[in-house]
Amino acid sequence: MGIEIIGIGSYLPEKILTNTELEKMVDTTDEWITTRTGIKERRIAKDTEATSDLAIHAAKRAIKKANISALDLDAIIVATITPDMFFPSTACFVQKGLGAKNAAAFDIAAACSGFIYGLAIAKSFINSDTCKTVMVLGAEKLSSIVDWTDRNICVLLGDGAGAVILKKTNSTSDILSTYLGADGNAGDLLYIPGGGSRNPATHKTVDERLHYMKMEGNKLFKIAVRAMADSAKKAIELAGITRDDVKLIIPHQANIRIVEAVARQLGVPMDKVFLNIQKYGNTSSATTPIALEEAIYEGKVKKGDIVVLVAFGGGLTWGATAIRL
Ligand code: UT7
């Protein structure tokens, strides 16, 4: 018996924001964004849509693929840095939207690594017989925390959601390994300073734009490459396999140059690394489930193949997991 992804779904809002459109909003160029990041366009949710709305779309697709009822879910775990509200959790809104009344529901805050952290929690829940069927989502409306006057950040991010449903089955499928890490000392390289209990929202914090994401991209870049390469190596080692056993690496989509550098450090050619950053930009916790869904849909991986998901983000946090589909 192993843990199988019995259903997977993703959702990207319809509205596309291109680099050319961004040229009219801030002092940037399509050429800069493309060469420095690999991003050509990103999706932006409607003003009326919250993160849970994106998550519910993805969740419904995963439930349909799994051919189960929402009532079969024992837990819903949402990884997000853009919750609908401080509380209730976004997972509780998803539970309500799905009518999944038998499911426990909670959010986890591990930024771009959140989906990998969520898979680790789901695996523990299932292996300890706490739950049988667990849904893990990465869902973000990053457009709601982006300072649209800050060219350092607004060109990088997008909105989207991805969901998987995990269950123990009588197949060869399994989560073979998980490796997680964090470094709170460097937390100020990527954060939102205002609006929490440290700097509660006031007119002053809003005037100073402290409720928007701040990032020191250049410093993060180097740490991201090292942390993602090390994490992927560890996940491969812990799974007792070699990199040649891995059909596809599915990395967090923050920057094409980060992904290429990670591939070089792993000694893996880029045709074994999944990329969709050009279409969606960085959707934080949602990048890896969206990418996994697309890789399956495009036939790049199928049942029995081993994939390695690897991510890095605010916290700082990082992690990787080897999964036999
Ligand atoms: O999701 C996980 C966490 N996030 C990451 O891991 C992100 C990691 N970092 C990165 O992806 C890259 O560092 C960035 C894409 C954010 C920036 O690329 P970079 O090559 O590191 O550029 P830089 O920050 O060193 O900036 C180079 C120049 C600066 O101008 P000066 O000071 O050299 O005159 C920036 O002001 O590029 C300028 N710049 C821009 N120019 C045009 C920054 N953003 C833009 C822009 N358009 N949008």
CSV table of C-alpha atoms and ligand atoms in Angstrom, one decimal:
chain,number,residue,atom,x,y,z
A,1,MET,CA,0.0,0.0,0.0
A,2,GLY,CA,1.3,3.5,-0.9
A,3,ILE,CA,0.0,7.0,-1.0
A,4,GLU,CA,-1.4,7.9,-4.4
A,5,ILE,CA,-2.5,11.1,-5.9
A,6,ILE,CA,-6.0,10.0,-6.9
A,7,GLY,CA,-7.0,13.4,-8.3
A,8,ILE,CA,-5.4,16.6,-9.3
A,9,GLY,CA,-6.8,19.9,-10.6
A,10,SER,CA,-5.7,23.4,-11.2
A,11,TYR,CA,-7.3,26.8,-11.9
A,12,LEU,CA,-5.9,29.9,-13.5
A,13,PRO,CA,-8.0,33.1,-13.7
A,14,GLU,CA,-9.0,34.0,-17.3
A,15,LYS,CA,-7.5,37.5,-17.3
A,16,ILE,CA,-4.0,37.6,-18.8
A,17,LEU,CA,-1.6,40.5,-18.0
A,18,THR,CA,1.2,40.6,-20.5
A,19,ASN,CA,4.6,42.2,-20.2
A,20,THR,CA,3.6,44.7,-22.8
A,21,GLU,CA,0.7,45.8,-20.7
A,22,LEU,CA,3.1,46.1,-17.7
A,23,GLU,CA,5.3,48.4,-19.7
A,24,LYS,CA,2.4,51.0,-19.5
A,25,MET,CA,2.1,50.6,-15.7
A,26,VAL,CA,5.7,50.8,-14.5
A,27,ASP,CA,9.1,51.6,-15.8
A,28,THR,CA,9.9,48.2,-17.3
A,29,THR,CA,10.3,46.4,-20.7
A,30,ASP,CA,9.2,43.1,-22.1
A,31,GLU,CA,12.9,42.5,-22.8
A,32,TRP,CA,14.0,43.0,-19.2
A,33,ILE,CA,11.3,40.8,-17.8
A,34,THR,CA,11.8,38.0,-20.3
A,35,THR,CA,15.6,37.9,-20.1
A,36,ARG,CA,15.8,38.3,-16.3
A,37,THR,CA,12.9,36.1,-15.3
A,38,GLY,CA,11.5,34.0,-18.3
A,39,ILE,CA,8.0,35.4,-17.7
A,40,LYS,CA,5.9,36.6,-20.6
A,41,GLU,CA,2.5,36.9,-19.0
A,42,ARG,CA,0.6,36.1,-15.8
A,43,ARG,CA,-3.0,35.6,-14.7
A,44,ILE,CA,-4.9,38.1,-12.5
A,45,ALA,CA,-8.0,37.2,-10.5
A,46,LYS,CA,-11.1,39.4,-10.6
A,47,ASP,CA,-11.6,42.0,-7.8
A,48,THR,CA,-14.6,39.9,-6.7
A,49,GLU,CA,-12.5,36.7,-6.5
A,50,ALA,CA,-10.7,35.7,-3.3
A,51,THR,CA,-8.0,33.0,-2.9
A,52,SER,CA,-10.7,30.4,-1.7
A,53,ASP,CA,-12.6,31.0,-5.0
A,54,LEU,CA,-9.6,30.0,-7.0
A,55,ALA,CA,-9.0,27.1,-4.7
A,56,ILE,CA,-12.5,25.8,-4.9
A,57,HIS,CA,-12.3,25.7,-8.7
A,58,ALA,CA,-9.1,23.7,-8.5
A,59,ALA,CA,-10.5,21.5,-5.8
A,60,LYS,CA,-13.7,20.7,-7.8
A,61,ARG,CA,-11.6,19.6,-10.7
A,62,ALA,CA,-9.4,17.3,-8.5
A,63,ILE,CA,-12.6,15.8,-6.9
A,64,LYS,CA,-14.0,15.1,-10.4
A,65,LYS,CA,-10.7,13.4,-11.5
A,66,ALA,CA,-10.6,11.3,-8.4
A,67,ASN,CA,-14.2,10.3,-9.0
A,68,ILE,CA,-15.1,10.8,-5.3
A,69,SER,CA,-17.6,13.0,-3.4
A,70,ALA,CA,-16.5,16.1,-1.4
A,71,LEU,CA,-18.0,14.2,1.6
A,72,ASP,CA,-15.2,11.6,1.3
A,73,LEU,CA,-12.5,14.2,2.2
A,74,ASP,CA,-11.2,13.8,5.8
A,75,ALA,CA,-9.0,16.9,5.7
A,76,ILE,CA,-8.4,20.0,3.6
A,77,ILE,CA,-5.0,21.7,3.9
A,78,VAL,CA,-4.5,25.0,2.1
A,79,ALA,CA,-1.0,26.5,1.7
A,80,THR,CA,-1.3,30.2,1.1
A,81,ILE,CA,0.2,33.6,1.9
A,82,THR,CA,-2.9,35.4,0.6
A,83,PRO,CA,-5.7,34.0,2.8
A,84,ASP,CA,-9.2,35.4,2.3
A,85,MET,CA,-8.9,36.8,5.8
A,86,PHE,CA,-6.7,36.4,8.9
A,87,PHE,CA,-9.4,34.0,10.0
A,88,PRO,CA,-11.4,31.8,9.4
A,89,SER,CA,-8.8,29.9,7.5
A,90,THR,CA,-9.0,29.8,3.7
A,91,ALA,CA,-9.3,26.0,4.1
A,92,CYS,CA,-12.6,26.5,6.0
A,93,PHE,CA,-13.9,28.6,3.1
A,94,VAL,CA,-12.9,25.8,0.7
A,95,GLN,CA,-14.6,23.3,3.0
A,96,LYS,CA,-17.8,25.3,2.9
A,97,GLY,CA,-17.6,25.9,-0.9
A,98,LEU,CA,-17.2,22.2,-1.5
A,99,GLY,CA,-19.8,21.1,1.1
A,100,ALA,CA,-17.0,18.8,2.4
A,101,LYS,CA,-18.6,18.7,5.9
A,102,ASN,CA,-16.6,15.6,7.0
A,103,ALA,CA,-13.3,17.3,6.5
A,104,ALA,CA,-11.0,19.0,9.1
A,105,ALA,CA,-9.7,22.2,7.5
A,106,PHE,CA,-6.7,24.4,8.2
A,107,ASP,CA,-4.1,26.6,6.5
A,108,ILE,CA,-0.3,26.4,6.6
A,109,ALA,CA,2.0,29.4,6.2
A,110,ALA,CA,5.2,28.3,4.5
A,111,ALA,CA,5.0,30.7,1.5
A,112,CYS,CA,6.2,29.2,-1.8
A,113,SER,CA,7.2,25.9,-0.1
A,114,GLY,CA,3.8,25.6,1.4
A,115,PHE,CA,2.5,22.9,-1.0
A,116,ILE,CA,5.5,20.6,-0.2
A,117,TYR,CA,5.0,21.2,3.5
A,118,GLY,CA,1.3,20.4,3.0
A,119,LEU,CA,2.1,17.1,1.3
A,120,ALA,CA,4.4,16.1,4.2
A,121,ILE,CA,1.5,16.8,6.7
A,122,ALA,CA,-1.0,14.9,4.5
A,123,LYS,CA,1.4,11.9,4.3
A,124,SER,CA,1.8,11.9,8.1
A,125,PHE,CA,-2.0,12.1,8.6
A,126,ILE,CA,-2.6,9.2,6.3
A,127,ASN,CA,0.2,7.0,7.6
A,128,SER,CA,-0.9,7.6,11.2
A,129,ASP,CA,-4.5,6.6,10.3
A,130,THR,CA,-5.6,10.1,11.4
A,131,CYS,CA,-7.2,10.6,7.9
A,132,LYS,CA,-7.9,8.4,4.9
A,133,THR,CA,-8.4,11.0,2.1
A,134,VAL,CA,-6.7,14.3,2.3
A,135,MET,CA,-6.8,17.3,-0.1
A,136,VAL,CA,-3.7,19.6,-0.3
A,137,LEU,CA,-3.9,22.9,-2.1
A,138,GLY,CA,-1.6,25.7,-3.0
A,139,ALA,CA,-3.7,28.8,-3.7
A,140,GLU,CA,-2.8,32.4,-4.1
A,141,LYS,CA,-4.2,35.7,-5.1
A,142,LEU,CA,-0.8,37.4,-5.1
A,143,SER,CA,-2.2,40.4,-7.1
A,144,SER,CA,-3.8,41.4,-3.8
A,145,ILE,CA,-0.5,41.9,-2.0
A,146,VAL,CA,1.5,43.4,-4.9
A,147,ASP,CA,2.5,47.0,-5.0
A,148,TRP,CA,1.5,47.8,-8.6
A,149,THR,CA,3.9,50.8,-8.5
A,150,ASP,CA,7.0,48.6,-7.5
A,151,ARG,CA,8.6,47.3,-10.7
A,152,ASN,CA,10.9,45.1,-8.6
A,153,ILE,CA,8.0,42.8,-7.6
A,154,CYS,CA,4.8,43.5,-9.7
A,155,VAL,CA,6.3,41.9,-12.9
A,156,LEU,CA,7.0,38.6,-11.1
A,157,LEU,CA,3.8,37.4,-9.6
A,158,GLY,CA,0.5,36.0,-10.7
A,159,ASP,CA,-2.7,34.3,-9.3
A,160,GLY,CA,-3.7,30.6,-9.4
A,161,ALA,CA,-4.5,27.5,-7.5
A,162,GLY,CA,-3.7,23.8,-7.6
A,163,ALA,CA,-5.1,20.8,-5.7
A,164,VAL,CA,-4.3,17.2,-5.2
A,165,ILE,CA,-6.2,14.4,-3.4
A,166,LEU,CA,-4.1,11.8,-1.6
A,167,LYS,CA,-5.2,8.4,-0.4
A,168,LYS,CA,-3.6,5.0,0.5
A,169,THR,CA,-4.2,2.6,-2.4
A,170,ASN,CA,-3.1,-0.8,-3.5
A,171,SER,CA,-0.7,0.5,-6.1
A,172,THR,CA,3.0,1.2,-6.6
A,173,SER,CA,2.3,4.9,-6.2
A,174,ASP,CA,3.8,6.6,-3.1
A,175,ILE,CA,5.4,9.7,-1.6
A,176,LEU,CA,8.9,8.2,-1.5
A,177,SER,CA,10.5,11.0,0.5
A,178,THR,CA,10.2,14.5,1.9
A,179,TYR,CA,12.9,16.9,2.9
A,180,LEU,CA,12.0,20.3,4.6
A,181,GLY,CA,14.0,23.2,5.8
A,182,ALA,CA,13.8,26.8,7.0
A,183,ASP,CA,16.0,29.8,8.0
A,184,GLY,CA,14.1,32.4,10.0
A,185,ASN,CA,17.2,34.5,10.2
A,186,ALA,CA,16.8,35.6,6.6
A,187,GLY,CA,13.0,36.2,6.9
A,188,ASP,CA,13.4,39.9,6.1
A,189,LEU,CA,14.5,39.2,2.5
A,190,LEU,CA,10.8,38.5,1.6
A,191,TYR,CA,7.9,39.6,3.7
A,192,ILE,CA,5.0,41.9,4.3
A,193,PRO,CA,5.9,44.2,7.2
A,194,GLY,CA,2.5,45.6,8.0
A,195,GLY,CA,-1.0,44.5,8.9
A,196,GLY,CA,0.0,41.7,11.4
A,197,SER,CA,0.4,41.8,15.2
A,198,ARG,CA,3.9,43.4,14.9
A,199,ASN,CA,2.6,46.4,12.9
A,200,PRO,CA,-1.2,46.4,13.1
A,201,ALA,CA,-2.9,48.2,10.2
A,202,THR,CA,-3.2,51.9,10.7
A,203,HIS,CA,-3.5,54.8,8.3
A,204,LYS,CA,0.3,55.2,8.7
A,205,THR,CA,1.1,51.6,7.7
A,206,VAL,CA,-1.1,51.9,4.7
A,207,ASP,CA,0.3,55.3,3.7
A,208,GLU,CA,3.8,53.7,4.0
A,209,ARG,CA,2.6,50.8,1.8
A,210,LEU,CA,3.7,48.3,4.5
A,211,HIS,CA,0.9,46.0,3.6
A,212,TYR,CA,2.6,45.1,0.3
A,213,MET,CA,5.2,42.4,-0.3
A,214,LYS,CA,8.8,43.5,0.0
A,215,MET,CA,11.7,41.5,-1.5
A,216,GLU,CA,15.4,41.6,-1.9
A,217,GLY,CA,15.5,39.6,-5.1
A,218,ASN,CA,19.2,39.6,-5.7
A,219,LYS,CA,20.1,38.1,-2.3
A,220,LEU,CA,17.2,35.6,-2.5
A,221,PHE,CA,18.4,34.4,-5.9
A,222,LYS,CA,21.6,32.8,-4.6
A,223,ILE,CA,20.0,31.2,-1.6
A,224,ALA,CA,17.2,29.9,-3.7
A,225,VAL,CA,19.5,28.1,-6.1
A,226,ARG,CA,21.5,26.5,-3.3
A,227,ALA,CA,18.4,25.5,-1.2
A,228,MET,CA,16.5,24.1,-4.1
A,229,ALA,CA,19.4,22.1,-5.4
A,230,ASP,CA,20.3,20.7,-2.0
A,231,SER,CA,16.6,19.9,-1.2
A,232,ALA,CA,16.2,18.0,-4.5
A,233,LYS,CA,19.4,16.1,-3.9
A,234,LYS,CA,18.3,15.2,-0.3
A,235,ALA,CA,14.8,14.1,-1.5
A,236,ILE,CA,16.4,11.8,-4.1
A,237,GLU,CA,18.8,10.4,-1.6
A,238,LEU,CA,16.1,9.8,1.0
A,239,ALA,CA,14.0,8.0,-1.5
A,240,GLY,CA,16.9,5.6,-2.2
A,241,ILE,CA,16.9,6.4,-5.9
A,242,THR,CA,19.3,8.2,-8.3
A,243,ARG,CA,18.6,11.3,-10.4
A,244,ASP,CA,18.4,8.9,-13.4
A,245,ASP,CA,15.3,7.3,-11.9
A,246,VAL,CA,13.6,10.7,-11.9
A,247,LYS,CA,11.4,11.3,-15.0
A,248,LEU,CA,10.8,15.0,-14.3
A,249,ILE,CA,11.9,17.7,-11.8
A,250,ILE,CA,9.0,20.0,-11.1
A,251,PRO,CA,10.5,23.2,-9.5
A,252,HIS,CA,8.9,26.2,-8.0
A,253,GLN,CA,8.6,28.7,-10.8
A,254,ALA,CA,10.2,31.9,-9.4
A,255,ASN,CA,12.7,32.7,-12.1
A,256,ILE,CA,13.9,30.7,-15.2
A,257,ARG,CA,17.5,31.5,-14.3
A,258,ILE,CA,17.0,30.0,-10.8
A,259,VAL,CA,15.5,26.8,-12.4
A,260,GLU,CA,18.4,26.6,-14.9
A,261,ALA,CA,21.0,27.0,-12.2
A,262,VAL,CA,19.3,24.3,-10.1
A,263,ALA,CA,19.2,21.9,-13.0
A,264,ARG,CA,23.0,22.5,-13.6
A,265,GLN,CA,23.8,21.8,-10.0
A,266,LEU,CA,21.7,18.6,-10.1
A,267,GLY,CA,23.4,17.6,-13.4
A,268,VAL,CA,19.9,17.3,-15.0
A,269,PRO,CA,19.2,18.5,-18.6
A,270,MET,CA,16.5,21.1,-19.0
A,271,ASP,CA,14.2,18.7,-20.9
A,272,LYS,CA,13.8,16.8,-17.6
A,273,VAL,CA,12.7,20.0,-15.8
A,274,PHE,CA,9.2,21.3,-16.1
A,275,LEU,CA,8.6,25.0,-16.9
A,276,ASN,CA,5.5,27.1,-17.2
A,277,ILE,CA,6.7,30.3,-15.7
A,278,GLN,CA,6.4,32.0,-19.1
A,279,LYS,CA,2.6,31.7,-18.9
A,280,TYR,CA,1.8,32.3,-15.2
A,281,GLY,CA,4.8,33.9,-13.5
A,282,ASN,CA,5.4,33.1,-9.8
A,283,THR,CA,2.2,31.9,-8.1
A,284,SER,CA,4.0,31.1,-4.8
A,285,SER,CA,2.5,27.9,-3.2
A,286,ALA,CA,0.5,27.2,-6.3
A,287,THR,CA,3.3,26.8,-8.8
A,288,THR,CA,4.2,23.1,-8.1
A,289,PRO,CA,0.6,21.7,-8.1
A,290,ILE,CA,-0.3,23.7,-11.2
A,291,ALA,CA,2.9,22.5,-12.9
A,292,LEU,CA,2.4,18.8,-11.9
A,293,GLU,CA,-1.2,18.9,-13.3
A,294,GLU,CA,0.1,20.4,-16.6
A,295,ALA,CA,2.9,17.9,-16.8
A,296,ILE,CA,0.4,15.0,-16.4
A,297,TYR,CA,-2.0,16.6,-18.8
A,298,GLU,CA,0.7,17.1,-21.5
A,299,GLY,CA,1.8,13.5,-21.1
A,300,LYS,CA,5.2,14.4,-19.8
A,301,VAL,CA,4.7,12.0,-16.9
A,302,LYS,CA,2.3,9.1,-16.3
A,303,LYS,CA,1.4,6.6,-13.6
A,304,GLY,CA,4.5,4.8,-12.3
A,305,ASP,CA,6.9,7.7,-13.1
A,306,ILE,CA,8.9,9.4,-10.4
A,307,VAL,CA,8.8,13.1,-10.1
A,308,VAL,CA,10.6,15.4,-7.7
A,309,LEU,CA,8.8,18.6,-6.6
A,310,VAL,CA,11.1,21.2,-5.1
A,311,ALA,CA,10.4,24.7,-3.8
A,312,PHE,CA,11.8,27.7,-2.0
A,313,GLY,CA,10.3,30.9,-0.5
A,314,GLY,CA,9.6,33.3,2.2
A,315,GLY,CA,10.4,32.4,5.8
A,316,LEU,CA,12.8,31.4,4.4
A,317,THR,CA,11.5,28.0,3.7
A,318,TRP,CA,12.4,25.2,1.3
A,319,GLY,CA,11.6,21.6,0.6
A,320,ALA,CA,11.5,18.8,-1.9
A,321,THR,CA,9.5,15.5,-2.2
A,322,ALA,CA,10.0,12.5,-4.5
A,323,ILE,CA,6.7,11.0,-5.6
A,324,ARG,CA,6.0,7.8,-7.6
A,325,LEU,CA,2.8,8.7,-9.5
B,1,UT7,O1,9.3,32.8,-4.9
B,1,UT7,C1,10.5,32.6,-4.2
B,1,UT7,C2,11.3,33.8,-3.8
B,1,UT7,N1,11.6,34.7,-4.8
B,1,UT7,C3,12.8,34.5,-5.5
B,1,UT7,O2,13.4,33.5,-5.3
B,1,UT7,C4,13.2,35.6,-6.5
B,1,UT7,C5,14.7,35.6,-6.6
B,1,UT7,N2,15.2,36.7,-7.3
B,1,UT7,C6,15.0,36.9,-8.7
B,1,UT7,O3,14.3,36.2,-9.3
B,1,UT7,C7,15.8,38.1,-9.3
B,1,UT7,O4,16.7,38.6,-8.4
B,1,UT7,C8,14.9,39.3,-9.8
B,1,UT7,C9,14.1,38.8,-11.0
B,1,UT7,C10,13.9,39.7,-8.7
B,1,UT7,C11,15.7,40.5,-10.2
B,1,UT7,O5,16.7,40.1,-11.1
B,1,UT7,P1,18.2,40.5,-10.9
B,1,UT7,O6,18.9,40.0,-12.1
B,1,UT7,O7,18.6,39.9,-9.6
B,1,UT7,O8,18.1,42.1,-10.9
B,1,UT7,P2,18.6,43.1,-9.8
B,1,UT7,O9,17.6,43.0,-8.6
B,1,UT7,O10,20.0,42.9,-9.5
B,1,UT7,O11,18.3,44.4,-10.5
B,1,UT7,C12,19.1,44.8,-11.7
B,1,UT7,C13,18.6,46.1,-12.2
B,1,UT7,C14,18.4,47.2,-11.1
B,1,UT7,O12,18.8,48.4,-11.7
B,1,UT7,P3,20.2,49.1,-11.3
B,1,UT7,O13,20.2,49.3,-9.8
B,1,UT7,O14,21.2,48.1,-11.8
B,1,UT7,O15,20.2,50.3,-12.1
B,1,UT7,C15,16.9,47.2,-10.9
B,1,UT7,O16,16.4,48.5,-10.5
B,1,UT7,O17,17.3,45.9,-12.8
B,1,UT7,C16,16.4,46.9,-12.3
B,1,UT7,N3,15.0,46.4,-12.3
B,1,UT7,C17,14.2,46.5,-13.4
B,1,UT7,N4,14.4,47.0,-14.6
B,1,UT7,C18,13.3,46.9,-15.4
B,1,UT7,C19,14.4,45.7,-11.3
B,1,UT7,N5,13.2,45.4,-11.7
B,1,UT7,C20,13.0,45.8,-13.0
B,1,UT7,C21,12.0,45.8,-13.9
B,1,UT7,N6,12.2,46.3,-15.1
B,1,UT7,N7,10.8,45.2,-13.7
